[in-house]
Structures are given as C-alpha cells and as structure tokens.
Coordinates of C-alpha atoms and ligand atoms in Angstrom, one line a residue:
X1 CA -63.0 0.2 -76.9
X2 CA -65.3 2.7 -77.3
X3 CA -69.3 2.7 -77.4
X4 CA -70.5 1.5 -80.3
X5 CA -72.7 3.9 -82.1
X6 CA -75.6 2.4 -84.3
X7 CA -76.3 4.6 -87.7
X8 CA -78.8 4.0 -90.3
X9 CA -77.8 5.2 -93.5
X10 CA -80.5 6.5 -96.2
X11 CA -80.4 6.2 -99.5
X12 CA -78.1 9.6 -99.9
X13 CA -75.2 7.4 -97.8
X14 CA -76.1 10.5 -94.9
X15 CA -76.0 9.2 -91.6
X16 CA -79.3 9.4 -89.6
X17 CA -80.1 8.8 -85.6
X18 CA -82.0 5.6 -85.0
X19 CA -85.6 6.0 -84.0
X20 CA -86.3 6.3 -80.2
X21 CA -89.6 4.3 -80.7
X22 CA -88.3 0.8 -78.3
X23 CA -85.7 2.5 -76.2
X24 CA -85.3 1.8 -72.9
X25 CA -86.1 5.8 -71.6
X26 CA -89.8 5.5 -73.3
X27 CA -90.5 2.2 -70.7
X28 CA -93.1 4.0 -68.5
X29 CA -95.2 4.8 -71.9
X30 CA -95.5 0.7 -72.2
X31 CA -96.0 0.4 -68.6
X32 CA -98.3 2.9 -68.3
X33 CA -100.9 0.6 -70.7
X34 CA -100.4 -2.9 -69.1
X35 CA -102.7 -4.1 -66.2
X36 CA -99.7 -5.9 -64.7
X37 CA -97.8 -2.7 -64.0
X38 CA -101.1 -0.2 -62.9
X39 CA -101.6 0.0 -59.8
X40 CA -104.3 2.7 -60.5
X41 CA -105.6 5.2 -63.0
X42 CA -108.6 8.0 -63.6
X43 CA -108.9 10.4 -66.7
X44 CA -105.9 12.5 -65.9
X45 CA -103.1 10.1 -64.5
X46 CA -101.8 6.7 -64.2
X47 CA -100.1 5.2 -61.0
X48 CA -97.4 2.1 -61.5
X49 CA -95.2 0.1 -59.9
X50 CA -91.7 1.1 -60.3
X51 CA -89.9 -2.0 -62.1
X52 CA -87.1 -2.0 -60.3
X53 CA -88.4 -0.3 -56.7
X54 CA -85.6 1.8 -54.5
X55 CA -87.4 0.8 -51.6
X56 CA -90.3 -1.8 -49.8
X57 CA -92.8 0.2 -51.8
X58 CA -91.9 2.6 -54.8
X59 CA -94.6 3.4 -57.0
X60 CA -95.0 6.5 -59.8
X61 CA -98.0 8.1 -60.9
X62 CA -97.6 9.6 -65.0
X63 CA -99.9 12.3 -66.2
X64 CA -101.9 10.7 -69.4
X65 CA -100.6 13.9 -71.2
X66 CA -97.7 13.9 -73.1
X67 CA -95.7 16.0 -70.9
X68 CA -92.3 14.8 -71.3
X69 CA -90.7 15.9 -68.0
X70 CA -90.5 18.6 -65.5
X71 CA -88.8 21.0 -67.7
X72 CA -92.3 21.3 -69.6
X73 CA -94.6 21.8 -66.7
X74 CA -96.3 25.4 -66.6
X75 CA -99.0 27.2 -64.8
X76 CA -101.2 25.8 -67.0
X77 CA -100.2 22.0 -65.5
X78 CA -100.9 23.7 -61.1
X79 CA -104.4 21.4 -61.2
X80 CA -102.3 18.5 -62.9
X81 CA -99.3 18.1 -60.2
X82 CA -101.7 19.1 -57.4
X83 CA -103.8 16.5 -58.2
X84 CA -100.7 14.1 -58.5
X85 CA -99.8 15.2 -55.0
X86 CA -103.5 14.3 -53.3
X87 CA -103.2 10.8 -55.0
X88 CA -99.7 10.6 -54.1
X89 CA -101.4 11.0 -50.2
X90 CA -104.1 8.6 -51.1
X91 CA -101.9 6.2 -51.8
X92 CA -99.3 6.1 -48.5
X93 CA -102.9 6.9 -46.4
X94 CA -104.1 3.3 -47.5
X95 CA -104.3 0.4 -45.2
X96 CA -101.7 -1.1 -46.8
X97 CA -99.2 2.0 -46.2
X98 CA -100.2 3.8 -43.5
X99 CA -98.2 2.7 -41.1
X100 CA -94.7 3.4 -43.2
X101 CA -93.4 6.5 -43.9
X102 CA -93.3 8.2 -47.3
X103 CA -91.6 10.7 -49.6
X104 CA -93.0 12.0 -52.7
X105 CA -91.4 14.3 -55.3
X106 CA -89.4 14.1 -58.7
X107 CA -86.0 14.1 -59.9
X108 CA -84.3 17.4 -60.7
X109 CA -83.0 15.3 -63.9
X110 CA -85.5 12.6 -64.9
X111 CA -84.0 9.3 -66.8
X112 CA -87.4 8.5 -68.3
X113 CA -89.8 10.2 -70.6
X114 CA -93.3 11.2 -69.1
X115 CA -93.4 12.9 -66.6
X116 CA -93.2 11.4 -63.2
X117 CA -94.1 11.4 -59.5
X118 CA -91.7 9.1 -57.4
X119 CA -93.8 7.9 -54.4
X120 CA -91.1 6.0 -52.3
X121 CA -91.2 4.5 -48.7
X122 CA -88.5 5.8 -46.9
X123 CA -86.8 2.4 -45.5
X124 CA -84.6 2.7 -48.8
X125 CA -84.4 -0.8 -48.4
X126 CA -83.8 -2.5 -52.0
X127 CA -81.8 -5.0 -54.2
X128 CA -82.6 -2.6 -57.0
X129 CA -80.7 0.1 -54.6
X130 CA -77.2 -0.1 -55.6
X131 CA -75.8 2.6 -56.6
X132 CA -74.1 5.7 -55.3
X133 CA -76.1 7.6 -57.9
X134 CA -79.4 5.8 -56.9
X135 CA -79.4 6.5 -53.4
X136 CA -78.1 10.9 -53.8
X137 CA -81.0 10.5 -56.1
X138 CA -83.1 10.2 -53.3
X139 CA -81.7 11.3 -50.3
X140 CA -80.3 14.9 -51.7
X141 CA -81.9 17.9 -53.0
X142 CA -81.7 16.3 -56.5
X143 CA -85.2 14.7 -55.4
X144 CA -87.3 17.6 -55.6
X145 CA -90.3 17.6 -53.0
X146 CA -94.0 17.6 -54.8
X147 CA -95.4 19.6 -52.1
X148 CA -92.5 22.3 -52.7
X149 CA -93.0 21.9 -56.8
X150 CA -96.4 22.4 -56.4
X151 CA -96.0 25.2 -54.1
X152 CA -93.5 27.1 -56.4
X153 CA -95.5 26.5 -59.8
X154 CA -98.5 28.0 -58.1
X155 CA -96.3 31.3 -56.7
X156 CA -94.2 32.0 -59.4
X157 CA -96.0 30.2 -62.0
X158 CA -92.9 28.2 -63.3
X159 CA -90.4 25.4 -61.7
X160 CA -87.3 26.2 -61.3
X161 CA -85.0 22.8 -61.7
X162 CA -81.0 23.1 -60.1
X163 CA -78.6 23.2 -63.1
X164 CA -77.2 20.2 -64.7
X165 CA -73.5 21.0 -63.0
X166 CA -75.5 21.3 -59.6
X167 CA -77.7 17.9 -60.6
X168 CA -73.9 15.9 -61.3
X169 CA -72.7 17.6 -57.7
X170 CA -75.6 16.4 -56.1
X171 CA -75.4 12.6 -57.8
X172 CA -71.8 12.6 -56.7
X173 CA -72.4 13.8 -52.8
X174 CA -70.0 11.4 -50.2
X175 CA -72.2 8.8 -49.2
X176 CA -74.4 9.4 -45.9
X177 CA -77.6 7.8 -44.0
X178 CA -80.4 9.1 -44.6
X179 CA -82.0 8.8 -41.0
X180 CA -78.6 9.4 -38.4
X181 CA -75.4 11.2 -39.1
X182 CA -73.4 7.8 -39.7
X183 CA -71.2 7.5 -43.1
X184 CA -70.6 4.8 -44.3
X185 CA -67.3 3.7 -46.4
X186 CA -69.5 2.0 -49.7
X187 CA -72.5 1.1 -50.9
X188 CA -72.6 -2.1 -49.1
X189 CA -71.6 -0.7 -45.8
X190 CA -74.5 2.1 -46.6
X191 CA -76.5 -1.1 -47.3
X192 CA -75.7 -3.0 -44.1
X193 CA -76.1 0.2 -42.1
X194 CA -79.7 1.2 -42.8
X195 CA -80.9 -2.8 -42.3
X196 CA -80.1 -0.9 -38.3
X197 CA -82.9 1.2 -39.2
X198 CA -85.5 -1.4 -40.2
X199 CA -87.5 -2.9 -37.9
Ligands
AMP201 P1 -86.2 8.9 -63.1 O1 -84.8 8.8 -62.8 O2 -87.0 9.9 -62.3 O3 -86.5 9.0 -64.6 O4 -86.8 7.5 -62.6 C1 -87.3 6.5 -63.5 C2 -87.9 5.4 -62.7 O5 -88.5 4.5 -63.6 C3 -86.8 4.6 -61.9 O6 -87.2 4.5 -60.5 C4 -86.8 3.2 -62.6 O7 -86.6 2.2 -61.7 C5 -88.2 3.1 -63.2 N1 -88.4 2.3 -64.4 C6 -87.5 2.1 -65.3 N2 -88.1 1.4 -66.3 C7 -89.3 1.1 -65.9 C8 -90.4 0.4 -66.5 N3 -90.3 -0.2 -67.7 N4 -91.5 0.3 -65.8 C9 -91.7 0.9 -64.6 N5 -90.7 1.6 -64.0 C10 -89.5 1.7 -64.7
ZN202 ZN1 -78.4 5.6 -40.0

C-alpha cells in the first residue's frame, strides 16, 4: 500500500496541502525557544542539543533569522556564518570538550528548516547513528566544512551546494571507517568497528 496522502478540502471540494505549522521538519524552531534544549544563545544565534545526537556530543547552533537553509545564505549572511564558526570553536575549546576532537559544517541537503551548524565530536559513537544515510551524512563531502563555507561565501560571495543527483551519490557511498581504511559489511559491523577506535 501506498503512502497515505492527507488533503483538506475547502469549501469549492479543491484539494489543498495541509499546513506545515507542527511538522516534524520545523522541530529546531520549537527547540530553539525551550530552555531544556539551549545549550546557549546571544542576539544573533541559538546553540542546541541535537535530539537525537550522531555522536558523544552533537550540538547545532541556528541563526535567530529566518534563514531557511543554506540555499538562502548570501554575502550579506559572511558576519552571520563567521560568527557561527567562532562559537562553533568556543564550544569544542571548553573544558568540557577540549580534549575530543570536533567537526563542524552543514549538510549539502539539510532535513530541517533553519538553518544549521552541525557541531559533532568525531567518535561517531551513537544509538541514534544507524543508518547508512546517517553516517555518509557525516563522513562524505555531503557534510560541507564551515571553515570552507565560510571561506567560499567570502571569495565568491555565494555557496555553491553539490547537486541533488551528487547529494543521493554521496548518501549512498559503500560503507567505510571514518578513521582507518577498514570496510565494514553493515551498519552493525561499522558499529562494532569504530567501538576499536574509542578509547
Ligand atoms: P539536517 O539533516 O542537517 O537537517 O539535520 C537535522 C538535525 O536535527 C539532525 O541531526 C537531527 O537529529 C536533529 N533534530 C531533529 N529534530 C530535532 C529537534 N526537535 N530538536 C533538536 N534536534 C533535532
Ligand atoms: Zn577504523
């Protein structure tokens, strides 16, 4: 069977989309206002905890614009993503991170509206990790480095995001470690095999 698809009809019996006000891709907007979820904030952005974190520590910091995604930023936003970036630094510099190691940087294709900074330790280590999809989203050049976005905004004054044929290529990459050349069979192999690279 098929999925279902939820109309509402008006009152001239034409089908309408639903609303997206509730919908599981505007989650970070709710987040973004409850104390349980910041981690920090200051005029410009917001910093959470990623509800279901890919690794030990997985956190996102959200511009209090409305900027939607990547695909909207402009020169005008260089000051915005920058400053993203030095908090993003802040962050992993604390006591409580500095002794793990970090990546920052966004998804070439982002699941949930506002934009978003993924700051992610890099042990990968997760019960939210389970997917092929989840970890290429990470691991490949579908995760886009904020020091490289920031970098190419400022030279050429736009971002320049892979194509959405190059974004399902890169989501559907054969499985590989992240830290050593070994590939691994499945996801719980993958899973097994990077527990060798925790300490
Ligand atoms: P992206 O694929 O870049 O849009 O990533 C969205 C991130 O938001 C994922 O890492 C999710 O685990 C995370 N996420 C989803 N829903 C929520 C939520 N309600 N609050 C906080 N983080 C969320
Ligand atoms: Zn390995």
């Amino acid at each position: 069977m098929g999925p279902k698809r939820i109309l509402v009809k008006n009152q001239g019996n034409v089908a309408k989309k639903p609303k997206l006000s509730g919908h599981w891709s505007l989650g970070l907007l709710d987040a973004m206002k409850d104390p349980e979820c910041v981690v920090k904030e200051d005029d410009t952005v917001v910093v959470i905890k990623d509800k279901y974190p890919k690794a030990e520590f997985h956190y996102l910091i959200a511009p209090k614009e409305d900027i939607s995604s990547l695909k909207k930023v402009d020169k005008t936003h260089i000051d915005l993503l920058e400053h993203m970036q030095e908090l993003a630094e802040t962050i992993v510099n604390d006591n409580q991170h500095k002794d793990k190691s970090f990546r920052m940087g966004y998804h070439a294709e982002a699941s949930m509206v506002r934009l978003h900074l993924h700051v992610i330790s890099n042990d990968m280590n997760s019960n939210a990790l389970k997917t092929k999809k989840h970890w290429n989203s990470f691991t490949t050049d579908f995760f886009l480095d904020s020091k490289e976005v920031c970098k190419q905004l400022k030279e050429e004054g736009t971002v320049t995001l892979p194509s959405a044929e190059t974004c399902k290529k890169l989501l559907d990459t054969p499985l590989k470690c992240h830290k050593c050349e070994y590939i691994p069979k499945h996801m719980p192999d993958l899973k097994k095999h990077i527990m060798t690279h925790v300490q």
